PDB file of C-alpha atoms in Angstrom:
ATOM      1  CA  ARG A   1     -76.900  34.384-144.353  1.00 54.00           C
ATOM      2  CA  ALA A   2     -78.655  31.717-146.509  1.00 62.00           C
ATOM      3  CA  ALA A   3     -81.960  33.077-145.200  1.00 64.00           C
ATOM      4  CA  LEU A   4     -81.296  36.556-146.409  1.00 66.00           C
ATOM      5  CA  THR A   5     -80.081  35.347-149.592  1.00 73.00           C
ATOM      6  CA  LEU A   6     -82.872  33.320-150.566  1.00 72.00           C
ATOM      7  CA  TYR A   7     -85.151  36.293-149.779  1.00 71.00           C
ATOM      8  CA  CYS A   8     -83.477  38.697-151.939  1.00 74.00           C
ATOM      9  CA  ASN A   9     -83.715  36.061-154.649  1.00 78.00           C
ATOM     10  CA  VAL A  10     -86.827  35.361-154.377  1.00 77.00           C
ATOM     11  CA  ILE A  11     -88.131  39.654-154.654  1.00 73.00           C
ATOM     12  CA  LYS A  12     -85.018  39.664-157.808  1.00 78.00           C
ATOM     13  CA  TYR A  13     -86.975  36.539-159.649  1.00 79.00           C
ATOM     14  CA  TYR A  14     -90.578  38.366-159.004  1.00 76.00           C
ATOM     15  CA  ALA A  15     -89.071  41.178-160.339  1.00 75.00           C
ATOM     16  CA  GLU A  16     -88.112  40.038-163.360  1.00 80.00           C
ATOM     17  CA  GLY A  17     -90.950  38.507-164.056  1.00 79.00           C
ATOM     18  CA  ARG A  18     -89.512  34.786-164.073  1.00 79.00           C
ATOM     19  CA  GLU A  19     -91.759  32.752-165.579  1.00 81.00           C
ATOM     20  CA  GLU A  20     -90.637  29.321-163.768  1.00 80.00           C
ATOM     21  CA  PHE A  21     -91.922  30.809-160.821  1.00 77.00           C
ATOM     22  CA  GLN A  22     -95.414  32.355-161.771  1.00 79.00           C
ATOM     23  CA  ASN A  23     -97.462  29.785-160.622  1.00 82.00           C
ATOM     24  CA  ASP A  24     -95.741  30.634-157.035  1.00 79.00           C
ATOM     25  CA  PHE A  25     -96.034  33.908-157.207  1.00 74.00           C
ATOM     26  CA  ASN A  26     -99.479  34.075-157.342  1.00 79.00           C
ATOM     27  CA  ASP A  27    -100.276  31.747-154.435  1.00 78.00           C
ATOM     28  CA  PHE A  28    -101.981  34.282-152.270  1.00 76.00           C
ATOM     29  CA  SER A  29    -103.162  31.583-149.809  1.00 81.00           C
ATOM     30  CA  PRO A  30    -102.469  31.230-146.157  1.00 79.00           C
ATOM     31  CA  SER A  31     -99.892  28.517-146.676  1.00 80.00           C
ATOM     32  CA  GLY A  32     -98.614  29.490-149.797  1.00 80.00           C
ATOM     33  CA  PHE A  33     -95.251  31.222-151.183  1.00 76.00           C
ATOM     34  CA  TRP A  34     -95.808  34.562-150.003  1.00 75.00           C
ATOM     35  CA  ALA A  35     -97.105  33.274-146.498  1.00 75.00           C
ATOM     36  CA  LYS A  36     -93.278  32.099-146.108  1.00 76.00           C
ATOM     37  CA  PHE A  37     -91.762  34.889-147.784  1.00 72.00           C
ATOM     38  CA  LEU A  38     -93.574  38.490-146.459  1.00 72.00           C
ATOM     39  CA  PRO A  39     -91.773  40.335-144.309  1.00 72.00           C
ATOM     40  CA  LYS A  40     -92.855  38.971-140.400  1.00 74.00           C
ATOM     41  CA  ASN A  41     -92.226  42.177-138.695  1.00 77.00           C
ATOM     42  CA  LYS A  42     -91.204  46.026-138.957  1.00 75.00           C
ATOM     43  CA  ASN A  43     -87.401  45.156-139.241  1.00 76.00           C
ATOM     44  CA  GLU A  44     -88.097  42.736-142.134  1.00 74.00           C
ATOM     45  CA  ALA A  45     -90.488  45.559-143.833  1.00 72.00           C
ATOM     46  CA  MET A  46     -87.842  48.150-143.970  1.00 73.00           C
ATOM     47  CA  PHE A  47     -85.186  45.692-145.013  1.00 72.00           C
ATOM     48  CA  VAL A  48     -87.460  45.390-148.407  1.00 70.00           C
ATOM     49  CA  ALA A  49     -88.181  48.897-149.051  1.00 71.00           C
ATOM     50  CA  GLN A  50     -84.462  49.692-148.618  1.00 70.00           C
ATOM     51  CA  LEU A  51     -83.882  47.235-151.181  1.00 69.00           C
ATOM     52  CA  ILE A  52     -86.296  48.146-153.618  1.00 64.00           C
ATOM     53  CA  CYS A  53     -85.478  51.649-153.515  1.00 65.00           C
ATOM     54  CA  ASP A  54     -81.989  50.960-153.636  1.00 62.00           C
ATOM     55  CA  GLY A  55     -81.103  47.256-155.225  1.00 57.00           C
ATOM     56  CA  GLY A  56     -82.451  48.663-158.565  1.00 55.00           C
ATOM     57  CA  ILE A  57     -85.386  46.277-158.715  1.00 52.00           C
ATOM     58  CA  ASN A  58     -88.144  48.582-158.646  1.00 52.00           C
ATOM     59  CA  LYS A  59     -90.430  47.297-160.886  1.00 53.00           C
ATOM     60  CA  TYR A  60     -93.747  48.702-159.751  1.00 52.00           C
ATOM     61  CA  GLY A  61     -92.451  52.568-159.550  1.00 56.00           C
ATOM     62  CA  LEU A  62     -92.573  52.169-156.117  1.00 54.00           C
ATOM     63  CA  SER A  63     -92.464  55.621-153.885  1.00 56.00           C
ATOM     64  CA  CYS A  64     -89.547  55.846-151.397  1.00 56.00           C
ATOM     65  CA  ALA A  65     -91.910  58.549-149.297  1.00 57.00           C
ATOM     66  CA  GLY A  66     -91.937  57.588-146.028  1.00 53.00           C
ATOM     67  CA  LEU A  67     -88.496  56.377-145.410  1.00 54.00           C
ATOM     68  CA  THR A  68     -86.146  57.743-144.066  1.00 55.00           C
ATOM     69  CA  GLU A  69     -84.691  60.936-144.942  1.00 58.00           C
ATOM     70  CA  ASN A  70     -80.739  60.342-144.408  1.00 58.00           C
ATOM     71  CA  LEU A  71     -81.948  57.447-146.410  1.00 57.00           C
ATOM     72  CA  LEU A  72     -83.131  59.240-149.592  1.00 58.00           C
ATOM     73  CA  LYS A  73     -79.754  61.577-148.741  1.00 63.00           C
ATOM     74  CA  ASP A  74     -77.522  58.516-149.206  1.00 61.00           C
ATOM     75  CA  ILE A  75     -78.989  57.976-152.589  1.00 60.00           C
ATOM     76  CA  GLU A  76     -80.590  60.843-154.149  1.00 62.00           C
ATOM     77  CA  PRO A  77     -77.226  61.537-156.067  1.00 63.00           C
ATOM     78  CA  THR A  78     -77.573  58.419-157.587  1.00 63.00           C
ATOM     79  CA  LEU A  79     -80.979  58.596-158.677  1.00 64.00           C
ATOM     80  CA  GLY A  80     -79.891  61.912-161.799  1.00 68.00           C
ATOM     81  CA  LEU A  81     -83.119  63.849-160.119  1.00 71.00           C
ATOM     82  CA  ALA A  82     -82.157  67.161-160.305  1.00 75.00           C
ATOM     83  CA  THR A  83     -81.126  69.103-156.875  1.00 76.00           C
ATOM     84  CA  MET A  84     -83.751  71.135-154.537  1.00 78.00           C
ATOM     85  CA  SER A  85     -81.458  74.700-155.663  1.00 84.00           C
ATOM     86  CA  GLU A  86     -81.855  73.665-159.246  1.00 84.00           C
ATOM     87  CA  ILE A  87     -85.742  73.114-159.381  1.00 83.00           C
ATOM     88  CA  ASP A  88     -85.801  76.135-157.251  1.00 88.00           C
ATOM     89  CA  GLU A  89     -83.954  77.817-159.824  1.00 92.00           C
ATOM     90  CA  TYR A  90     -85.979  76.329-162.827  1.00 89.00           C
ATOM     91  CA  LEU A  91     -89.044  78.019-161.446  1.00 91.00           C
ATOM     92  CA  ALA A  92     -87.585  81.161-160.616  1.00 93.00           C
ATOM     93  CA  ASN A  93     -86.841  81.113-164.545  1.00 92.00           C
ATOM     94  CA  LEU A  94     -90.162  80.422-165.348  1.00 90.00           C
ATOM     95  CA  ASP A  95     -91.827  83.203-163.438  1.00 91.00           C
ATOM     96  CA  LYS A  96     -89.260  85.545-164.802  1.00 92.00           C
ATOM     97  CA  GLU A  97     -90.291  84.303-168.423  1.00 91.00           C
ATOM     98  CA  GLU A  98     -93.982  84.423-167.962  1.00 90.00           C
ATOM     99  CA  ALA A  99     -94.070  87.755-166.161  1.00 89.00           C
ATOM    100  CA  GLU A 100     -91.784  89.051-169.560  1.00 89.00           C
ATOM    101  CA  LEU A 101     -94.131  87.668-171.697  1.00 88.00           C
ATOM    102  CA  LYS A 102     -97.000  89.357-169.916  1.00 85.00           C
ATOM    103  CA  GLU A 103     -95.315  92.486-170.212  1.00 77.00           C
TER     104      GLU A 103
END
């Protein structure tokens, strides 16, 4: 549990751009900061991807593409994005307006 909390805090502080950690965050050496904290396997990497997408700490606007479809279905309502049917309706209205203008 302590390791997970530490890992989450590392990502949070990085996303916040905390000044006191800038030297550590810029240490990409084989024995440096990121070598200690980067995911060690696929499960850890998927956890990080899910945390970034679900946790609201997406500093760089990273896409959640490639994550499981069900994960995206779970969080889609909270994103404030249009549903597929709303998009289809909007595009149909645009097509209709365009056709009316051509007449």
